[in-house]
Coordinates of C-alpha atoms and ligand atoms in Angstrom, one line a residue:
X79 CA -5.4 14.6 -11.3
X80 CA -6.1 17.5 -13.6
X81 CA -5.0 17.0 -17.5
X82 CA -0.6 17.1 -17.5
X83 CA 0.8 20.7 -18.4
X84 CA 3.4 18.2 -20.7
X85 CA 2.6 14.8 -21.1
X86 CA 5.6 13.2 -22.5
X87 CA 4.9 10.5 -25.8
X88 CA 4.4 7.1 -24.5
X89 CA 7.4 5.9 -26.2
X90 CA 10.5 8.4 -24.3
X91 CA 12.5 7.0 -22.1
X92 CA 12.2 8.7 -18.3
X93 CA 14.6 10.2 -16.2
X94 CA 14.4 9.2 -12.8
X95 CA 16.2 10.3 -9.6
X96 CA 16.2 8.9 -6.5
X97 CA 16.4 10.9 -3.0
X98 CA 17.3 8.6 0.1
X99 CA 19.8 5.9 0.0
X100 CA 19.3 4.1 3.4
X101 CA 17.9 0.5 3.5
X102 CA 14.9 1.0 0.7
X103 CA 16.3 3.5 -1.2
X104 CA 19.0 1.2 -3.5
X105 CA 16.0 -1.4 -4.4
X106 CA 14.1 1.8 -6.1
X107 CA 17.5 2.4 -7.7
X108 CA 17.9 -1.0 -8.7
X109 CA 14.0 -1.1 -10.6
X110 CA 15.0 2.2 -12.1
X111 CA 18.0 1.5 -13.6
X112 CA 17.2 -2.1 -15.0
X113 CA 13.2 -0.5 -16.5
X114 CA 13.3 -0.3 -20.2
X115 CA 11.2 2.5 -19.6
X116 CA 13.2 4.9 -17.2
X117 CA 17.0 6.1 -17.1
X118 CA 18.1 6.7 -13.4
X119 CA 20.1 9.7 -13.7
X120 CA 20.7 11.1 -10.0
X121 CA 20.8 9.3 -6.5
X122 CA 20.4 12.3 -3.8
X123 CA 21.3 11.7 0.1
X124 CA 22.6 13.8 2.9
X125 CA 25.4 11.1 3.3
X126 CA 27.7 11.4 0.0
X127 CA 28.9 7.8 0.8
X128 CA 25.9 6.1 0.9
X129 CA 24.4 8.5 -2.4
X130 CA 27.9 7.3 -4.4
X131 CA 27.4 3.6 -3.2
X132 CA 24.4 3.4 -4.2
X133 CA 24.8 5.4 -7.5
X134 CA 27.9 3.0 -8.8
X135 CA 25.7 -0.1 -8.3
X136 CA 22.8 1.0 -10.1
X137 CA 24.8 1.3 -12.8
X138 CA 26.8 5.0 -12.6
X139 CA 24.3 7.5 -11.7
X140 CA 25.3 11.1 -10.8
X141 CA 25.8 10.7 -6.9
X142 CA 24.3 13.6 -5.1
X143 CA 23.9 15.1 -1.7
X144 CA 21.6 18.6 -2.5
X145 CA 17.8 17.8 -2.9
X146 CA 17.8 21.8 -4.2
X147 CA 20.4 21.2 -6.9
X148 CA 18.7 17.8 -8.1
X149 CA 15.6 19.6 -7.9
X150 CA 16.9 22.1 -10.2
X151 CA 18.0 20.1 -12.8
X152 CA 16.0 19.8 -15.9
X153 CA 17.0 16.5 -16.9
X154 CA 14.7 14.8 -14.2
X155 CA 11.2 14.1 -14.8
X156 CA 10.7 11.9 -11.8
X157 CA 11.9 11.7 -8.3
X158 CA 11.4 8.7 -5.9
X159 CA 12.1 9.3 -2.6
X160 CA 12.8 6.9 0.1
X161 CA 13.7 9.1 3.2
X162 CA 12.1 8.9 6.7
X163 CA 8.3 9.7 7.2
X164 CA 8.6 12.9 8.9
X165 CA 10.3 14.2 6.3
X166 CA 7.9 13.3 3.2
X167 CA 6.1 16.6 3.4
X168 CA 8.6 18.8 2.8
X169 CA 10.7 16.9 0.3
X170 CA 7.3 16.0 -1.9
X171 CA 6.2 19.8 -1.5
X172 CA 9.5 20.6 -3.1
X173 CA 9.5 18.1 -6.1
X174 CA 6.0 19.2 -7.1
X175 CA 7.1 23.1 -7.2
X176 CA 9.5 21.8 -9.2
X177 CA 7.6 20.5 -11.7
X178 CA 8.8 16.6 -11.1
X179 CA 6.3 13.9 -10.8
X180 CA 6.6 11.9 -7.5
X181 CA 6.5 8.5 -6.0
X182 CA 6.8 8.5 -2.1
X183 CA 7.2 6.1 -0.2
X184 CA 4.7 4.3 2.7
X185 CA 3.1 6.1 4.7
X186 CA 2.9 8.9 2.4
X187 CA 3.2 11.4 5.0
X188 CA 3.1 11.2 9.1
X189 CA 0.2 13.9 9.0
X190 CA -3.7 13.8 7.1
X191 CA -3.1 17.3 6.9
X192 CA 0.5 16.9 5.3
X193 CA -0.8 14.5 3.0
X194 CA -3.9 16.7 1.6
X195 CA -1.7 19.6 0.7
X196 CA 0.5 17.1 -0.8
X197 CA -2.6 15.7 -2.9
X198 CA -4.1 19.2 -3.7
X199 CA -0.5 20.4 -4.9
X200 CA 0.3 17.8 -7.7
X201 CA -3.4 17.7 -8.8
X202 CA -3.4 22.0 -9.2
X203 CA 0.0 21.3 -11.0
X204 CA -1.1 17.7 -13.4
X205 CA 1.7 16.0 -11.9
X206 CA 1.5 12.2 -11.0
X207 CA 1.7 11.5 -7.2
X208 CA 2.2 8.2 -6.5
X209 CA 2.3 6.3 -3.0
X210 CA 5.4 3.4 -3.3
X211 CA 2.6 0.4 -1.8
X212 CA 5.2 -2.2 -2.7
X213 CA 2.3 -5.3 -2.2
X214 CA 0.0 -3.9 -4.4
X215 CA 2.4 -5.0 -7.5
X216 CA 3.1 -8.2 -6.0
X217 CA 1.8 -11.3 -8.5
X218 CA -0.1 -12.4 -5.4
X219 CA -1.9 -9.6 -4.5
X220 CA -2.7 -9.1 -8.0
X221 CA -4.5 -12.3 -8.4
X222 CA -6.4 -11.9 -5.0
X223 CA -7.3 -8.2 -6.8
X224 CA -8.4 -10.3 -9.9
X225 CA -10.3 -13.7 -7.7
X226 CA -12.4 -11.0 -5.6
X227 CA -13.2 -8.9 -8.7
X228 CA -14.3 -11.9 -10.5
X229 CA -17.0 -13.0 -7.4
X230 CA -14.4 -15.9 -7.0
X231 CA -15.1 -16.0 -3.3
X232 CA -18.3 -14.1 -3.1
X233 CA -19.2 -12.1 -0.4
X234 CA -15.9 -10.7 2.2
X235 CA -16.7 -12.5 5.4
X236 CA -13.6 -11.6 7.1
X237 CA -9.5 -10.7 6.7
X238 CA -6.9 -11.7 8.9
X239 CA -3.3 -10.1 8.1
X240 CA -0.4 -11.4 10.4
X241 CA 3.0 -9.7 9.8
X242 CA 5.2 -10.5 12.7
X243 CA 8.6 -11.1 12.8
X244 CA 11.8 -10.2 14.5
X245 CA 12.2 -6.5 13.7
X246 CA 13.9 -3.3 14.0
X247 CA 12.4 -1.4 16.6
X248 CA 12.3 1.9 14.8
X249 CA 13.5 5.3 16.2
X250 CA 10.3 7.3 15.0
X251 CA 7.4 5.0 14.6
X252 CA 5.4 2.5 16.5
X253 CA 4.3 -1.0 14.9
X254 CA 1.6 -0.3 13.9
X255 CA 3.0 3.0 11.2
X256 CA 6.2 0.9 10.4
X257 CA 4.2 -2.4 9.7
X258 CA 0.4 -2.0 8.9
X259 CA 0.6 0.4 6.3
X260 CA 1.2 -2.9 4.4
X261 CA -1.9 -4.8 5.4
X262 CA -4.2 -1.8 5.1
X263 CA -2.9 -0.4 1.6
X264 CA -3.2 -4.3 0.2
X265 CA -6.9 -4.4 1.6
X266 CA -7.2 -0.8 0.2
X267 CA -6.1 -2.5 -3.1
X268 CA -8.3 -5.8 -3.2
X269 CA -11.5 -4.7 -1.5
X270 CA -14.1 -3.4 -3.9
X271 CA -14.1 0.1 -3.2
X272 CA -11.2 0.4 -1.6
X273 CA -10.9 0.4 2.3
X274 CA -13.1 3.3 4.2
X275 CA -13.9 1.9 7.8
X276 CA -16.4 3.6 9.7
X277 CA -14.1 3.3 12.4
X278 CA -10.8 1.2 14.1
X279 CA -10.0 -0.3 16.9
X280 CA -6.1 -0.4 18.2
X281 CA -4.3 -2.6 20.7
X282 CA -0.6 -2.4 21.5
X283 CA 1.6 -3.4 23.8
X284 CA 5.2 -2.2 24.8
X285 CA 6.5 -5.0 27.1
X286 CA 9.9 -4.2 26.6
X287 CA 9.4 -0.5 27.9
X288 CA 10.6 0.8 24.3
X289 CA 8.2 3.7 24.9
X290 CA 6.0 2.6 21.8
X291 CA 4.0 -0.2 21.1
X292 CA 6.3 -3.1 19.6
X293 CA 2.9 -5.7 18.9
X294 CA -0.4 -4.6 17.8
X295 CA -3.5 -5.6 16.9
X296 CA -6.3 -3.8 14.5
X297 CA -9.5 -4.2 13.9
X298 CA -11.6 -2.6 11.4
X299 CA -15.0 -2.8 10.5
X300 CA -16.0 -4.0 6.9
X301 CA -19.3 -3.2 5.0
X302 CA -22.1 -6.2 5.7
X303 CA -20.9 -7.0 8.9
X304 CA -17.4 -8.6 7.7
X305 CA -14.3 -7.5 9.5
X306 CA -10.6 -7.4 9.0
X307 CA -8.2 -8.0 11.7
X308 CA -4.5 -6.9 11.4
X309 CA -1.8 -8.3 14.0
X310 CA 1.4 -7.0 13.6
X311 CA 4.9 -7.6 15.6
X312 CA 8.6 -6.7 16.2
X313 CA 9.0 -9.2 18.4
X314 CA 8.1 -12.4 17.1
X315 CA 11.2 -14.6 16.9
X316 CA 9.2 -16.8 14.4
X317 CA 8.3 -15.0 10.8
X318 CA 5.4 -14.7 9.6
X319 CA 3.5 -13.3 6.3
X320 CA -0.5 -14.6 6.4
X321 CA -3.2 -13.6 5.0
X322 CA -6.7 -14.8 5.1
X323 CA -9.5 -13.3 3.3
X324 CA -13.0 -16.0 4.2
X325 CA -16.0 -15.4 1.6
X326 CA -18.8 -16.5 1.2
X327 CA -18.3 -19.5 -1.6
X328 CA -14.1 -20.0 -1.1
X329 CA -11.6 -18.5 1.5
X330 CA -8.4 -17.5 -0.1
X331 CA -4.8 -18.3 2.2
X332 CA -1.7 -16.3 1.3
X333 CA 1.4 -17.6 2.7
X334 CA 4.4 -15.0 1.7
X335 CA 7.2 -17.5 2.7
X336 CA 5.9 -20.5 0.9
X337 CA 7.1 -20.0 -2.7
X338 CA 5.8 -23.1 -3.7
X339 CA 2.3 -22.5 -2.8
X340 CA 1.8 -18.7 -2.1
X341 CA -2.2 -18.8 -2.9
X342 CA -4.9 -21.8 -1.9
X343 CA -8.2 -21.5 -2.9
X344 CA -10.2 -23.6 -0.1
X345 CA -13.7 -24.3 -1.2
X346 CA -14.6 -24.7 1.9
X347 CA -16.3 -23.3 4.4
X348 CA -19.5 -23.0 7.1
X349 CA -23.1 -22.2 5.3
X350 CA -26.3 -21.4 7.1
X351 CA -29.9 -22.5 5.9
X352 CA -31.5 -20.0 6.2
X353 CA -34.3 -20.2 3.5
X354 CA -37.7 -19.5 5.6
X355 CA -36.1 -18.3 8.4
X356 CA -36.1 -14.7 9.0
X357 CA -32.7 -13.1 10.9
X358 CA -34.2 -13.5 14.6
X359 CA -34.6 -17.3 13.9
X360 CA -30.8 -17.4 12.5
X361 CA -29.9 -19.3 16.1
X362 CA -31.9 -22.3 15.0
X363 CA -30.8 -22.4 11.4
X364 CA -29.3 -25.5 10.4
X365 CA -25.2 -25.0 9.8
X366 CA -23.4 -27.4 7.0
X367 CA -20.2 -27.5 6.0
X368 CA -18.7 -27.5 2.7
X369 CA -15.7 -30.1 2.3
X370 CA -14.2 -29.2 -1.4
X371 CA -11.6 -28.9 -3.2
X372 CA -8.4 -26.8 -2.7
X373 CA -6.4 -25.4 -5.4
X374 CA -3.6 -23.3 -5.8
X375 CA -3.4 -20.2 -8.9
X376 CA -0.2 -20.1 -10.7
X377 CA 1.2 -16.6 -10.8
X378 CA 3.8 -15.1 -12.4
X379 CA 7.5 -14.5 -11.6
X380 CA 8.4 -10.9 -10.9
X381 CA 10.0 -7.9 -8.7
X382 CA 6.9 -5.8 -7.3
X383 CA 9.0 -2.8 -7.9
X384 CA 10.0 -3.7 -11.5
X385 CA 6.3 -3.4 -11.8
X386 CA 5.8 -0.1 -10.0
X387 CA 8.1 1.5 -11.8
X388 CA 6.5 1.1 -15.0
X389 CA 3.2 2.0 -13.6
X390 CA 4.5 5.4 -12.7
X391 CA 5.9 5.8 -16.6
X392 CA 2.8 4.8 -17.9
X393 CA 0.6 7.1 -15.4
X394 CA 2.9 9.9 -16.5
X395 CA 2.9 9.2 -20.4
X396 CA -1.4 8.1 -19.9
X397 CA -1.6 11.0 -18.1
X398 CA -3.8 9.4 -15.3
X399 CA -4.0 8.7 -12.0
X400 CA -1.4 5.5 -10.9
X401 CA -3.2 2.4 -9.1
X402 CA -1.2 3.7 -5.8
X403 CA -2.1 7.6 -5.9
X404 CA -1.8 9.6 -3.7
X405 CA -5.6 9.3 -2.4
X406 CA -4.5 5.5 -1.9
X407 CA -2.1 6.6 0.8
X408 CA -4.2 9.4 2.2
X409 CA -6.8 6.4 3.0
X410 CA -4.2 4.7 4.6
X411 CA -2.9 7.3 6.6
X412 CA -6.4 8.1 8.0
X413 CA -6.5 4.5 9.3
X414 CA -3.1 5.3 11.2
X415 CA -4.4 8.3 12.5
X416 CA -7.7 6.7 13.9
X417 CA -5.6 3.7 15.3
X418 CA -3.1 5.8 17.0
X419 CA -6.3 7.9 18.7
X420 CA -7.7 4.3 19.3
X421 CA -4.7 3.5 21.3
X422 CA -4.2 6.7 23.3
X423 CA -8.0 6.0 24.6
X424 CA -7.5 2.6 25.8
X425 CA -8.5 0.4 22.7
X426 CA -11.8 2.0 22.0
X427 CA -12.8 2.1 18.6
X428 CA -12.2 5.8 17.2
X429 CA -13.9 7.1 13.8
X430 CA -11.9 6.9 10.9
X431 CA -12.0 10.2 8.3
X432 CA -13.6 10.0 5.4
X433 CA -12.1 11.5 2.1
X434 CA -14.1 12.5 -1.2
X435 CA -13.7 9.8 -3.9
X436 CA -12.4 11.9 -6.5
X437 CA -13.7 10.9 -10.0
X438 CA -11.6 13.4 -12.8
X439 CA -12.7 16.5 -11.2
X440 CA -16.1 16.0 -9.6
X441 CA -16.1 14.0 -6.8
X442 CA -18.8 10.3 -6.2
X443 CA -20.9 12.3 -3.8
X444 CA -21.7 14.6 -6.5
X445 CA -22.1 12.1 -8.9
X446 CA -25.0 9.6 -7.2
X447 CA -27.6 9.5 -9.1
X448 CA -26.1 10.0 -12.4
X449 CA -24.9 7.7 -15.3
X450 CA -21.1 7.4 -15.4
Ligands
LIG1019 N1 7.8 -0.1 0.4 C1 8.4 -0.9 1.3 O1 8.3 -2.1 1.3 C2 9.4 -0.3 2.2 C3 10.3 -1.0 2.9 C4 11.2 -0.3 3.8 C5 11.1 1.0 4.0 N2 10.1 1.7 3.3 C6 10.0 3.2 3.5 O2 11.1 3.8 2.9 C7 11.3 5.1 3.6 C8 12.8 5.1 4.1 O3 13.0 4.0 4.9 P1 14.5 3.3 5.1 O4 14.3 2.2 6.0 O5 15.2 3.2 3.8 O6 15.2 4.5 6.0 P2 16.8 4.7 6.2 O7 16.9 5.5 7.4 O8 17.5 3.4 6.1 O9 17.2 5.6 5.0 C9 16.8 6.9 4.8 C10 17.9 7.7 4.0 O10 17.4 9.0 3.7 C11 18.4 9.9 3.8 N3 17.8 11.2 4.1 C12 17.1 11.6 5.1 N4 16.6 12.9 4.9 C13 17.1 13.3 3.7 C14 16.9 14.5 3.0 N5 16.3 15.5 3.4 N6 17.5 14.5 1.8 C15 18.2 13.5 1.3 N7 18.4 12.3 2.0 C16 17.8 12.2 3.2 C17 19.2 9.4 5.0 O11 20.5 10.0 5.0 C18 19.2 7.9 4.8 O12 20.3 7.5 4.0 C19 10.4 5.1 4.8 O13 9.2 5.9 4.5 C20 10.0 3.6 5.0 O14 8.7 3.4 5.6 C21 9.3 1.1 2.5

């Protein structure tokens, strides 16, 4: 994002509002009102019940059911807004002219195009835009973040996300744009590089004649060969939150629902000797397996959205780009898009776009081949 018009000192205190009060809405309210750094001064929905509810347990915020008249206020430097998909656009569109910095929740929009404009308006204006990717501010993703970084478990052989559970079968959205903008915005987050597929391949199923795929699988392509493979459900009666990322020198097991032991580090694994050989020989190389150790990294106790709230204040106040920008959810909304063509052609795999990494205001393309 371009330089802010107004950055405010690191030390002010924030004035939040938050615009949807529906199932997600009242945990942003929550993190809002109980951050040192922010005040929550407004909670905005279209249903004054659910706006006052929601307002009186975060603590007496001004309940509120006009988007225009919160919009208008001048006592707001931040909106969060946690309404459907389809309306994201509009509502964002409207903040920014406003001159609010935003936080949105996942998926950032339910069109590329929608999220561009989205992109291109805060940037023109210096205002944060920030995608609400919950996992990313998990401890646990954090550390796999950190372990990959570090070379921890060398070279990314392969991912496998499972998210299935018993779930609402949503009026708007299939599985895969309710669920997986989870597993790809985590793998956007860990993978060096973030996650850019060439292309995606989608597999649903409907079995209960819902008229949109209720289980899903996707698979995407990963640089080197590796791939990561995302299988997500509504109609699991069983829960469950795994995820495997295999390298070349550990493979790294998240379990969600085991509290005790969220993270094991395996070192083990399946090497090929290869020395000598060249890559046609590979079938005759001799395979070994590694039998080590398996440990577990401590992580620290937190809310995920205790910690995304201060990483908007501190974007804002830094006057930077947050770890979740808008670009983030853009990348994970051209997944979507590719998946949901992959789908409507039978499975094949469909191209994925590619966005400009933006560095300040050039973007990488332009800046190969120079010293940064
Ligand atoms: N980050 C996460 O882990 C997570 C979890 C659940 C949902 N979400 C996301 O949060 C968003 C909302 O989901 P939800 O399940 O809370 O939906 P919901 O339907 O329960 O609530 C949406 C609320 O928005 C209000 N609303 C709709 N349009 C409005 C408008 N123009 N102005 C003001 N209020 C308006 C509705 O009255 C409703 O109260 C979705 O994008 C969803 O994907 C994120």
């Amino acid at each position: 994002m371009d330089s802010p018009l107004d950055t405010p000192p690191p030390d002010r205190i924030l004035r939040a509002a938050v615009i949807g009060a529906g199932y997600w809405g009242p945990n942003l309210a929550r993190n809002f009102a109980s951050s040192p750094r922010w005040d929550l001064v407004a909670v905005c929905d279209l249903d004054a019940e659910r706006a006052a509810k929601v307002a009186r347990a975060a603590g007496g915020a001004q309940a509120m059911t006009s988007v225009d008249e919160l919009l208008a206020r001048d006592d707001v430097d931040a909106v969060a807004i946690a309404t459907p998909a389809r309306t994201h656009h509009a509502l964002v569109m409207a903040a920014l002219r406003a001159g609010k910095h935003v936080v949105v929740e996942k998926p950032i929009a339910d069109d590329v195009d929608a999220a561009r404009e989205m992109i291109a308006e805060a940037a023109a204006r210096g205002l944060v835009l920030m995608t609400d990717h919950t996992f990313c501010y998990t401890p646990a993703v954090v550390k796999i973040r950190e372990l990959i970084e570090a070379g921890e478990l060398g070279e990314i052989l392969f991912v496998d996300s499972v998210r299935i559970n018993l779930g609402l079968v949503q009026q708007d959205v299939d599985v895969f744009w309710d669920l997986a903008p989870h597993d790809l915005s985590i793998l956007d987050y860990i993978l060096p590089g973030g996650l850019q597929p060439e292309s995606v391949a989608a597999h649903g199923a409907d079995p209960l004649g819902a008229g949109k795929a209720c289980v899903g699988h996707l698979v995407l392509p990963l640089p080197g060969g590796a791939v990561a493979h995302v299988n997500v459900n509504w109609l699991s009666p069983t829960k469950i939150r795994s995820f495997t990322v295999g390298g070349s020198r550990r493979t790294l097991v998240w379990d969600d629902l085991n509290p005790q032991q969220r993270l094991s580090v395996y070192d083990r694994g399946v090497d090929l000797e290869t020395q000598a050989l060249d890559r046609l020989d590979r079938k005759h190389a001799t395979i070994s397996y590694r039998l080590g150790d398996t440990w577990s990294p401590a992580l620290k106790e937190r809310e995920a959205l205790g910690a995304m709230v201060a990483e908007l204040a501190d974007s804002i106040t830094q006057g930077r780009a947050p770890l979740t920008d808008g670009a983030a959810g853009l990348r994970v909304l051209n997944i979507l898009a590719a998946a949901s063509a992959s789908l409507a052609a039978g499975g094949d795999a469909c191209p994925v776009a590619m966005e400009p990494v933006v560095i300040g205001t050039e973007t990488r393309d332009e800046l190969v081949g120079e010293p940064v």
